[in-house]
The first five atom37 places (N, CA, C, CB, O) and aatype in JSON, in Angstrom:
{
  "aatype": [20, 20, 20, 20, 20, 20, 20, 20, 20, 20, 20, 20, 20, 20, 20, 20, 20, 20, 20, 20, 20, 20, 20, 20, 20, 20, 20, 20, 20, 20, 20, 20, 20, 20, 20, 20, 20, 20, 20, 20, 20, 20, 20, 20, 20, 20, 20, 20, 20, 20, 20, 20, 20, 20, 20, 20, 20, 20, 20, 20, 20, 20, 20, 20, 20, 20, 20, 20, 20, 20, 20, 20, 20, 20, 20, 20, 20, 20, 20, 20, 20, 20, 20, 20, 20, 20, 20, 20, 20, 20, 20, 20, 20, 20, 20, 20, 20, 20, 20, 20, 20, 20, 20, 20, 20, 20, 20, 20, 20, 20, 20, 20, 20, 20],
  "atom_mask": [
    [1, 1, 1, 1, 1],
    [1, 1, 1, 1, 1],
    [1, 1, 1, 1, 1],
    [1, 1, 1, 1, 1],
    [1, 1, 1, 1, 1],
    [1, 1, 1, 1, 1],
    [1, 1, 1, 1, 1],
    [1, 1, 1, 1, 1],
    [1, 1, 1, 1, 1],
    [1, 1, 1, 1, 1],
    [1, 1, 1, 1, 1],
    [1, 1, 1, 1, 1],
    [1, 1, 1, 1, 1],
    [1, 1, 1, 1, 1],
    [1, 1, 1, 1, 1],
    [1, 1, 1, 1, 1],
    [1, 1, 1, 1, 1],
    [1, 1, 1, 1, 1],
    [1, 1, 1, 1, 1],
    [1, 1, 1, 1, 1],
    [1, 1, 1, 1, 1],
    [1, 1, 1, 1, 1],
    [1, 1, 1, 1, 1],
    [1, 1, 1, 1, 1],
    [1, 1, 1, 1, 1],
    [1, 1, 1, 1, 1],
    [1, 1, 1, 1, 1],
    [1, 1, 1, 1, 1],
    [1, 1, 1, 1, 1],
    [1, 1, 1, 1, 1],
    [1, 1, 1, 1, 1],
    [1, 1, 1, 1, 1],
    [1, 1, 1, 1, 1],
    [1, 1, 1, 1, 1],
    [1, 1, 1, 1, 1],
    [1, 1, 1, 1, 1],
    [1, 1, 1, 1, 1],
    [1, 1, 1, 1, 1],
    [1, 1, 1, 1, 1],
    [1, 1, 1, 1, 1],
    [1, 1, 1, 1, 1],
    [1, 1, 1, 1, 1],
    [1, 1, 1, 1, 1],
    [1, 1, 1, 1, 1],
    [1, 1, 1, 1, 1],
    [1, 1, 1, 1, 1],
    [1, 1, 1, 1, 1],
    [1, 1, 1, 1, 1],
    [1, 1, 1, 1, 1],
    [1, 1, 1, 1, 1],
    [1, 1, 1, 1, 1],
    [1, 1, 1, 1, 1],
    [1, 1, 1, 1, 1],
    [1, 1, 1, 1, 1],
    [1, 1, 1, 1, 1],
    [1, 1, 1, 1, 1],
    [1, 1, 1, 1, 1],
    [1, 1, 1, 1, 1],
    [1, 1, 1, 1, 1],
    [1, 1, 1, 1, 1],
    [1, 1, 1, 1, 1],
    [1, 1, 1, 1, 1],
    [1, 1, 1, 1, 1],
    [1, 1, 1, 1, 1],
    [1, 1, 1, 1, 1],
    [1, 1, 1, 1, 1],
    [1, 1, 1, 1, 1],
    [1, 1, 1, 1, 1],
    [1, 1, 1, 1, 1],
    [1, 1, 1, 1, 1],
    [1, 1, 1, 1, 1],
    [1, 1, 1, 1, 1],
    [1, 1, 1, 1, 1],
    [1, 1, 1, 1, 1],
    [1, 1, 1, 1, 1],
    [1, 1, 1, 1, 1],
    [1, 1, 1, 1, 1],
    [1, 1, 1, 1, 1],
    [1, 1, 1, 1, 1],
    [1, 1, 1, 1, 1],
    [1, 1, 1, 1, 1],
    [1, 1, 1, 1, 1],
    [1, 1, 1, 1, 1],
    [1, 1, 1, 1, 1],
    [1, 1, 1, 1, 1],
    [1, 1, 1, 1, 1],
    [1, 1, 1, 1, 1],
    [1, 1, 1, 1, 1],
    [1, 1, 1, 1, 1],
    [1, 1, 1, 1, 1],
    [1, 1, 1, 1, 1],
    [1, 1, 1, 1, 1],
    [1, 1, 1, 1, 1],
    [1, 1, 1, 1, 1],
    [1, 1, 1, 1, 1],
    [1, 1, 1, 1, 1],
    [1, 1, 1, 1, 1],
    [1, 1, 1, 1, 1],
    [1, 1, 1, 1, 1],
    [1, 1, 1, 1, 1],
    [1, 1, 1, 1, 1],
    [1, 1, 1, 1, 1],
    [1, 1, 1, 1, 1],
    [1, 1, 1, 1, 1],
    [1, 1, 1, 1, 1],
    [1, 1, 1, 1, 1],
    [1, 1, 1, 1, 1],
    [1, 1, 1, 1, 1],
    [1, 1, 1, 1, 1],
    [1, 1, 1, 1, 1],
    [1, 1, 1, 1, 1],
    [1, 1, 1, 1, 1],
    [1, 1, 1, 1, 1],
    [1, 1, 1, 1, 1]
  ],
  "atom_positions": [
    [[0.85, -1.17, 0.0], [0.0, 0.0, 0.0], [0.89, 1.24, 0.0], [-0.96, 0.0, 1.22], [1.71, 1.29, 0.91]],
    [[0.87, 2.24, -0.87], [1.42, 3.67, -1.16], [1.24, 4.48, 0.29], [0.48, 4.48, -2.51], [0.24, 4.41, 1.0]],
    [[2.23, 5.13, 0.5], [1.8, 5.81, 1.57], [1.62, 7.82, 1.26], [3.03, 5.29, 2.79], [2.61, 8.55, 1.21]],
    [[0.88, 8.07, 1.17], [0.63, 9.54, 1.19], [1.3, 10.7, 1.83], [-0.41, 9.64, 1.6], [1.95, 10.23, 2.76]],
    [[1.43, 11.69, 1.79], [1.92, 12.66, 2.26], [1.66, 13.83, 1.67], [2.98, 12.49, 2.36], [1.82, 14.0, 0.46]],
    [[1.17, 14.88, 2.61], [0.09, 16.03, 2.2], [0.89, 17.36, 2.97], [-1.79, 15.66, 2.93], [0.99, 16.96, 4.13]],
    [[1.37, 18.42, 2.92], [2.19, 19.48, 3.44], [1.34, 20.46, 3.2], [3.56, 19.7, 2.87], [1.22, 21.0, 2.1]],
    [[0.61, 20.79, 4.37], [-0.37, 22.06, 4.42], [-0.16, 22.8, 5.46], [-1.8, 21.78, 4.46], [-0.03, 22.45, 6.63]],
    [[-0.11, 24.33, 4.78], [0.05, 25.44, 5.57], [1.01, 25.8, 5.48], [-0.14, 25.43, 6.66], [1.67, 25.85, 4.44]],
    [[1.46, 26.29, 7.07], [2.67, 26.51, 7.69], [3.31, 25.24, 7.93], [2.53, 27.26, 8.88], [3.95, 25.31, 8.98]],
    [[3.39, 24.22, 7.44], [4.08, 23.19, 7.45], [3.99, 21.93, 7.88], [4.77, 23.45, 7.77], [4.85, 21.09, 7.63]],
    [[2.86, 21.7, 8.6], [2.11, 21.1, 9.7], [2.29, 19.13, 8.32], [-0.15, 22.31, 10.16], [1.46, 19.13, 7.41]],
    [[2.99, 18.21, 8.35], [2.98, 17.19, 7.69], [1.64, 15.44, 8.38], [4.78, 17.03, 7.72], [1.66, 14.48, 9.16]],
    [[0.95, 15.95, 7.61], [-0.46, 14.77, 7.73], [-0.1, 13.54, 6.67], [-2.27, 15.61, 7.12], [-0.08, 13.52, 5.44]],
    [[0.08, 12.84, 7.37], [0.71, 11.52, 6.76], [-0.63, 10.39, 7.1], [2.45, 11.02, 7.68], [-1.15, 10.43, 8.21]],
    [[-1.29, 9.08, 5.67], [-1.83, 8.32, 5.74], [-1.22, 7.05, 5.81], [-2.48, 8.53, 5.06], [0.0, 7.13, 5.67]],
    [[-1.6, 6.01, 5.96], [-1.11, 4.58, 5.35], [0.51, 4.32, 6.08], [-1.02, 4.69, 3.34], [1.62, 4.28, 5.55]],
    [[-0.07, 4.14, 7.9], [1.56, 4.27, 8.3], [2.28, 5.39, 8.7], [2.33, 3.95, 7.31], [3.34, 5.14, 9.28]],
    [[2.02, 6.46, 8.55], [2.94, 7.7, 9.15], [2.39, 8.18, 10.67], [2.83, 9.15, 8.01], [1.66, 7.54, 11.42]],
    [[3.0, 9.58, 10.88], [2.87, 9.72, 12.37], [1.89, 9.6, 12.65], [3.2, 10.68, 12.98], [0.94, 9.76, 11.88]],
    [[1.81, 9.33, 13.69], [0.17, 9.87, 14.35], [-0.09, 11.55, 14.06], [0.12, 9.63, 16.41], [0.82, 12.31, 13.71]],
    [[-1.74, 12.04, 14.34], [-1.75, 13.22, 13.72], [-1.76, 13.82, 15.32], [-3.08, 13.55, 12.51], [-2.06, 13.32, 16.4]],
    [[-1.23, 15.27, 14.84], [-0.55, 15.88, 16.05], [-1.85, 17.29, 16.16], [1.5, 16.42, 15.65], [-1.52, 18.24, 16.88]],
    [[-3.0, 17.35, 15.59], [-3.72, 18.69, 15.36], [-4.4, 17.98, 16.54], [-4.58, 19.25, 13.77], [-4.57, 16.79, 16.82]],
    [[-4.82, 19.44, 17.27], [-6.09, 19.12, 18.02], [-5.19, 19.96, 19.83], [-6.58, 16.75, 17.91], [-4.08, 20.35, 20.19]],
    [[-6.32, 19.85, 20.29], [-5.88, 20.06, 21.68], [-4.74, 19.04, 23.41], [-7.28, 20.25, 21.92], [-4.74, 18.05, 24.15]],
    [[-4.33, 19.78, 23.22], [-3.81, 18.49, 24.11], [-3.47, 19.26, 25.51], [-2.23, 17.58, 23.38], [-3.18, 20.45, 25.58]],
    [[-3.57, 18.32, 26.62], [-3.27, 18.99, 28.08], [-2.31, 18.25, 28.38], [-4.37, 19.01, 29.25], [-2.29, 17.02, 28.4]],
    [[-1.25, 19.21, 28.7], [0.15, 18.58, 29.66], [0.48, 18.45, 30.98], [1.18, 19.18, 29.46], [-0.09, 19.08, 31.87]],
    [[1.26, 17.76, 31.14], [1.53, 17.31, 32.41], [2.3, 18.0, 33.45], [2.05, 16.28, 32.25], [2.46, 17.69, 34.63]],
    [[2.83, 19.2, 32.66], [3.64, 20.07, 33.24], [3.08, 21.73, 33.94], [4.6, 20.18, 32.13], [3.66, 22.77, 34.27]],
    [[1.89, 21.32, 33.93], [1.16, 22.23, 34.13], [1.14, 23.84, 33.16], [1.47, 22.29, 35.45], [0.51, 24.83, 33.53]],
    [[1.77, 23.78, 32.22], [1.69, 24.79, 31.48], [0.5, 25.22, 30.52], [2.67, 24.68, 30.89], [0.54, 26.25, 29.86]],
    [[-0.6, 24.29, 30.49], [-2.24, 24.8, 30.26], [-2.06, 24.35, 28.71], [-2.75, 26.83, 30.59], [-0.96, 24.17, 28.17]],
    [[-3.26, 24.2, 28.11], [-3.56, 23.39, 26.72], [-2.74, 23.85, 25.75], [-5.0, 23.52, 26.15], [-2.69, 25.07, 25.63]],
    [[-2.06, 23.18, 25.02], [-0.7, 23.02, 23.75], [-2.08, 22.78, 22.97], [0.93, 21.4, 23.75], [-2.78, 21.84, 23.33]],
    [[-2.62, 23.83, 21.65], [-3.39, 23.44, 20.32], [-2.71, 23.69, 19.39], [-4.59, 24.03, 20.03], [-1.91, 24.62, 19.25]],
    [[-3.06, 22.65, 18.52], [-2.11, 22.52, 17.25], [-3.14, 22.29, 15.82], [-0.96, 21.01, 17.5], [-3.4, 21.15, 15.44]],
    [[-3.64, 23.42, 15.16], [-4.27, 23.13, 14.12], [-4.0, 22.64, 12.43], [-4.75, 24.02, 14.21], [-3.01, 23.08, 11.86]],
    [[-4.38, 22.27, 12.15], [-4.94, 21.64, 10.8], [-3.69, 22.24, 9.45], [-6.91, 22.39, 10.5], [-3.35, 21.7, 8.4]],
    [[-3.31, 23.43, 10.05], [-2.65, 24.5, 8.77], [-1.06, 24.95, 9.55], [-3.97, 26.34, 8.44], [-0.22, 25.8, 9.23]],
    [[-1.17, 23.74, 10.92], [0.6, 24.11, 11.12], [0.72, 24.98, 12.58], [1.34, 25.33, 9.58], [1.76, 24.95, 13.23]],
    [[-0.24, 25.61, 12.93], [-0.6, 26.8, 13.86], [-0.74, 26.0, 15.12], [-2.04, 27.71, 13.44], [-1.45, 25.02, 15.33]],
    [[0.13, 26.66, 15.94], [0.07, 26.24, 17.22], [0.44, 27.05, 18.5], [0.75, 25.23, 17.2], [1.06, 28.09, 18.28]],
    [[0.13, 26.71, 19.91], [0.26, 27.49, 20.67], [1.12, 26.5, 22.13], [-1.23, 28.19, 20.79], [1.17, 25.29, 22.37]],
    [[1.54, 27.36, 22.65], [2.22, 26.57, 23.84], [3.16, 25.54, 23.57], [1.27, 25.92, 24.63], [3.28, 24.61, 24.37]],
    [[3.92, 25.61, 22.42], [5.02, 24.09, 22.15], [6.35, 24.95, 22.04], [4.69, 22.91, 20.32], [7.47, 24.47, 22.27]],
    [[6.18, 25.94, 21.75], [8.06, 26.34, 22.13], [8.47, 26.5, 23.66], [8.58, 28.08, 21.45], [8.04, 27.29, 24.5]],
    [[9.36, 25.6, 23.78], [10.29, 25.66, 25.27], [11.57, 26.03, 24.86], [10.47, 24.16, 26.19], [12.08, 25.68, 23.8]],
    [[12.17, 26.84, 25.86], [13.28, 27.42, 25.85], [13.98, 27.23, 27.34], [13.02, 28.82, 25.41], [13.47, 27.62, 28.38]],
    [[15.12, 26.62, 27.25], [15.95, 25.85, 28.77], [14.74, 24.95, 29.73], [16.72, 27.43, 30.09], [14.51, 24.91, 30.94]],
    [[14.27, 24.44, 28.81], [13.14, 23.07, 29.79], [11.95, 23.88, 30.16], [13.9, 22.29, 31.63], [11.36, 23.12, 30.94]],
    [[11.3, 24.89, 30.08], [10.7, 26.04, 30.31], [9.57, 26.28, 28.73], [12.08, 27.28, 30.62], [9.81, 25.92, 27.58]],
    [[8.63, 26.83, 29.15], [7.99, 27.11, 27.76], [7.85, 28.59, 27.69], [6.52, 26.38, 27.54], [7.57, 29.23, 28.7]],
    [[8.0, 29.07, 26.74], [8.36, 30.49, 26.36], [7.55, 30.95, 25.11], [9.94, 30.6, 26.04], [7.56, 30.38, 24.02]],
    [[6.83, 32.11, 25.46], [6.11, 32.45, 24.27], [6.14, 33.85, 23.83], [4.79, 32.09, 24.43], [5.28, 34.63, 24.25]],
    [[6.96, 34.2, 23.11], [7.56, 35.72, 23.0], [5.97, 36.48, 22.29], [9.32, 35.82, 21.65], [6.02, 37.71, 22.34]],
    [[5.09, 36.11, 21.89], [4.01, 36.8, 21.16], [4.07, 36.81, 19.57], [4.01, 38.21, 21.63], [5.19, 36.99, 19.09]],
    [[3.38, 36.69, 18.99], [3.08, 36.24, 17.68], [2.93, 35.27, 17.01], [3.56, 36.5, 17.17], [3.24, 34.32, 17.73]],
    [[2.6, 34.87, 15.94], [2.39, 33.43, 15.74], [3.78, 32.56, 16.12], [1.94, 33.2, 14.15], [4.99, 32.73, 16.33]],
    [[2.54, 31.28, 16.06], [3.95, 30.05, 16.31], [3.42, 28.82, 15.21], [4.08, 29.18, 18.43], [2.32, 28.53, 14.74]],
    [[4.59, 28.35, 15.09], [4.18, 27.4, 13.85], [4.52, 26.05, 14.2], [4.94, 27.76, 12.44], [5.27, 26.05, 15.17]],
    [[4.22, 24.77, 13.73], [4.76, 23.46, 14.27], [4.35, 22.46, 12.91], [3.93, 22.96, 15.93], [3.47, 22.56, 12.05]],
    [[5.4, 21.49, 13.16], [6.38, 20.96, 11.81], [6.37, 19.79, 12.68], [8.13, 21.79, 11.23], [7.0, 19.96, 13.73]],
    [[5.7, 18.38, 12.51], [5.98, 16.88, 12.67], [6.88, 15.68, 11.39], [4.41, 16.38, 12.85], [6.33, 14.83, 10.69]],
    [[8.06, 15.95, 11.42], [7.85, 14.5, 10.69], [7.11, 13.34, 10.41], [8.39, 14.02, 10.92], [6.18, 12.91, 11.1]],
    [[7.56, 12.85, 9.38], [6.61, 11.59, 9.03], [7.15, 10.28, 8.94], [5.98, 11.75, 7.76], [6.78, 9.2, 8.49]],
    [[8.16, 10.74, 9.51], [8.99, 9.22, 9.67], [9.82, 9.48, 11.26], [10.43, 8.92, 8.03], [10.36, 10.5, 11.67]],
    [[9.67, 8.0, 11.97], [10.27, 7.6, 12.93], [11.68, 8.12, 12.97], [10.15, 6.31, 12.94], [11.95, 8.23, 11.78]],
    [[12.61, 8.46, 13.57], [14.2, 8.57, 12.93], [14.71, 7.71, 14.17], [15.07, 10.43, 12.74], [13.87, 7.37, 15.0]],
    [[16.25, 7.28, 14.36], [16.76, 5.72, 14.7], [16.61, 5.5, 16.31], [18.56, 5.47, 14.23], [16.73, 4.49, 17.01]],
    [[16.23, 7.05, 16.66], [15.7, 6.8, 18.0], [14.11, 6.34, 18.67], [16.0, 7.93, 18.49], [13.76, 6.22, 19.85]],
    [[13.4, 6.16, 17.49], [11.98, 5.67, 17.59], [11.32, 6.77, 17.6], [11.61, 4.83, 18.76], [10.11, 6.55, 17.63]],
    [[11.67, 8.22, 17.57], [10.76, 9.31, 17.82], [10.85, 10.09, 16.6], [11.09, 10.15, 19.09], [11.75, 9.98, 15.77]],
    [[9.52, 11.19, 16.5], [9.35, 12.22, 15.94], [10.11, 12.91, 15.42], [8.92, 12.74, 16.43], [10.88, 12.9, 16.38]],
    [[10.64, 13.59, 14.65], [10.95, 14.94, 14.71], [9.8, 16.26, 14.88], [11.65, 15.05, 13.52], [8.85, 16.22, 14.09]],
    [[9.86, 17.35, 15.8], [8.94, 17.87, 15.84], [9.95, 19.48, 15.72], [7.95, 17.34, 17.11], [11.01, 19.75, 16.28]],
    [[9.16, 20.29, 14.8], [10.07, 22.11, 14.49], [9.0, 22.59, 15.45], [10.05, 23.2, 12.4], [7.88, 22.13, 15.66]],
    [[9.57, 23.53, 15.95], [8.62, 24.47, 16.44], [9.25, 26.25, 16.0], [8.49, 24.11, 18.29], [10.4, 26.52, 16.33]],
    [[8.57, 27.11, 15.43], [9.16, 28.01, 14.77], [7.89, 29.44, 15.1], [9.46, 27.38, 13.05], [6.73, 29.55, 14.7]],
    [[8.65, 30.26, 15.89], [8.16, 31.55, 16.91], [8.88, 32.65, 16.14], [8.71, 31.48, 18.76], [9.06, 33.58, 16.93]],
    [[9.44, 32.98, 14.81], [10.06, 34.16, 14.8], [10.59, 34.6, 15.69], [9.5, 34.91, 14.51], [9.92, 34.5, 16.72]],
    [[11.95, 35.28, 15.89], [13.21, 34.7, 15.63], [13.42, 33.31, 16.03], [14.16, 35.44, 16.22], [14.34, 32.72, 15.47]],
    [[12.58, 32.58, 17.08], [13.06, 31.38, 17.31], [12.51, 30.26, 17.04], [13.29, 31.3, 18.29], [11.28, 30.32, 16.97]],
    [[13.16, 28.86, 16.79], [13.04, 27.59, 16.21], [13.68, 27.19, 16.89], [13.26, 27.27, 15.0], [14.76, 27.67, 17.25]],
    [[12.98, 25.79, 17.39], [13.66, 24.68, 18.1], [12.92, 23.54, 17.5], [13.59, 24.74, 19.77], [11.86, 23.51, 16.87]],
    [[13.84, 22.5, 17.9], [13.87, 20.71, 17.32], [13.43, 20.3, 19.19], [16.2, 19.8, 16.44], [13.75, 20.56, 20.35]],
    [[12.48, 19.48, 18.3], [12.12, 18.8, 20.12], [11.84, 16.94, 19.13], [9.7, 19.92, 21.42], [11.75, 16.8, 17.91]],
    [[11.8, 16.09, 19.97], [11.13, 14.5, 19.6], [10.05, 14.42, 20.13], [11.82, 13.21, 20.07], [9.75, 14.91, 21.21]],
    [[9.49, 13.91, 19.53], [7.89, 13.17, 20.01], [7.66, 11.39, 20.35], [6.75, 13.45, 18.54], [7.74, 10.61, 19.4]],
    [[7.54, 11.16, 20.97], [7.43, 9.76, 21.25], [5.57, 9.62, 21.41], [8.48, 9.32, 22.83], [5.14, 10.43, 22.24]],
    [[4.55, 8.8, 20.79], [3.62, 8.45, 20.91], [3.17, 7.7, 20.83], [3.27, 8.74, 20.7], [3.17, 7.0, 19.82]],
    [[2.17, 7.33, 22.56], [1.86, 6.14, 23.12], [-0.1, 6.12, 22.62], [2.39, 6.21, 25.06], [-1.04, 6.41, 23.36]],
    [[-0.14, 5.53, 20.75], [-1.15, 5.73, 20.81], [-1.82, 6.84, 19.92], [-1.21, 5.79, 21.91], [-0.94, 7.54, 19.44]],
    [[-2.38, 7.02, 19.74], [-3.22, 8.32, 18.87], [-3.35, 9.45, 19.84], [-4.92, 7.92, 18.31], [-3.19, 10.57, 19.36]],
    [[-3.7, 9.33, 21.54], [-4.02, 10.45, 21.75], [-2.78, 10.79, 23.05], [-5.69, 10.5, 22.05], [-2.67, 11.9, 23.57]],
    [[-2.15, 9.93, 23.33], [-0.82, 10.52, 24.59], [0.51, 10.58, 23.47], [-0.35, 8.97, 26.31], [0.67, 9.79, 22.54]],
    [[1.4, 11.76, 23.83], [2.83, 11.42, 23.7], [3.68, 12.22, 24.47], [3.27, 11.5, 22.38], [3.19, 13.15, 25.1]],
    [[5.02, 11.98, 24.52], [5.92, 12.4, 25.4], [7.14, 13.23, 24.44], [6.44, 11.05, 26.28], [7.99, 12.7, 23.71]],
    [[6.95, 14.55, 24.68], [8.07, 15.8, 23.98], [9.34, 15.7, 24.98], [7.34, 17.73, 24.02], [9.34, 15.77, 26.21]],
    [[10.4, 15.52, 24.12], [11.7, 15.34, 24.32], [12.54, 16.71, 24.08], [12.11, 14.23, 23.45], [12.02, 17.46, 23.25]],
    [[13.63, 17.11, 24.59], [14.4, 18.15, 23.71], [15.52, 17.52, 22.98], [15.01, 19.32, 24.57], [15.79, 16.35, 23.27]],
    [[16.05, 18.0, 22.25], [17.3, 17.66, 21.08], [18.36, 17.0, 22.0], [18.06, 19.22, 20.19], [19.28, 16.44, 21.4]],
    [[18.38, 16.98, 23.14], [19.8, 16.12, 24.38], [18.94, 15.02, 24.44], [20.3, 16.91, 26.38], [19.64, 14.01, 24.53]],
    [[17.19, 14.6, 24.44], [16.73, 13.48, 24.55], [16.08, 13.37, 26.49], [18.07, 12.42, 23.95], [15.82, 12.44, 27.25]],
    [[16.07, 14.92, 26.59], [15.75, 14.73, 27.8], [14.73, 15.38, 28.18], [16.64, 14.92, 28.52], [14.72, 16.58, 27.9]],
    [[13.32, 14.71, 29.07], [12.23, 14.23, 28.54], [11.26, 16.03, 29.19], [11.77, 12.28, 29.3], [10.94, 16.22, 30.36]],
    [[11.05, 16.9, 28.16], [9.92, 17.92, 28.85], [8.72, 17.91, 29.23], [9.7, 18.72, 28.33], [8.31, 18.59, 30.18]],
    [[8.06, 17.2, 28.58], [6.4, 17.23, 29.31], [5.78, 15.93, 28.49], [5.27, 19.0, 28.9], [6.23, 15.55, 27.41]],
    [[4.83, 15.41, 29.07], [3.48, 14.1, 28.61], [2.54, 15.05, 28.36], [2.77, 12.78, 29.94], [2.53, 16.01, 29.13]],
    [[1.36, 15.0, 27.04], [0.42, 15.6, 27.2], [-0.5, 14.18, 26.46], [0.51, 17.21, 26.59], [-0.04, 13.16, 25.95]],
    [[-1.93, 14.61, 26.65], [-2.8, 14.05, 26.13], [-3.44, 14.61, 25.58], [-3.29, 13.52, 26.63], [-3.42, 15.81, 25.83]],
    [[-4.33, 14.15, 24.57], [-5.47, 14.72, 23.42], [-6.59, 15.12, 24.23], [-6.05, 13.54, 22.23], [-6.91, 14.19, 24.96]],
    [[-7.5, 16.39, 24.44], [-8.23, 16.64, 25.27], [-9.83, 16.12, 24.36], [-7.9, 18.24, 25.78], [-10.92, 16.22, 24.91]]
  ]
}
């Protein structure tokens, strides 16, 4: 079976037939930093962290999932705030839990699909 791949928006990658799980929608974390939404066209709120910390300088924010696993079993996930961009991993237990990593592999927050 062919597997699909569709790049809409701001970058946001919706993969069929085998790719990531889909990352749009609301999710509540574990870190108490209040609902991470991630829509349909790439647009998202609450996913840039800066030193283990989440940081939101004002203006849009954008978010970028790979569609392939890479050799550590996880995600690649962009997160991109004008001037700033960061690389975080995604590990997901499932369609609606996963666990955001930073680029050292060391583990920032669990959220779930609300």
């Amino acid at each position: 079976m062919a597997t699909a791949t569709v790049l809409i928006g701001a970058g946001l990658v919706l993969t069929g037939c085998g790719g990531a799980p889909e990352l749009t929608g609301n999710w509540s974390a574990d870190d108490g930093s209040g609902t991470k939404v991630i829509n349909d066209a790439g647009a998202c709120r609450g996913m840039f962290y800066s030193g283990g910390k989440p940081l939101d300088i004002g203006g849009g924010m954008s978010c970028s999932l790979s569609d392939k696993k890479g050799t550590n079993g996880r995600y690649s996930l962009v997160v991109t705030q004008p001037p700033n961009e960061a690389s975080y991993q995604v590990e997901f237990s499932g369609n609606d839990s996963a666990t955001v990593y930073d680029v050292s592999g060391t583990r920032l927050y669990s959220m779930k699909r609300l």
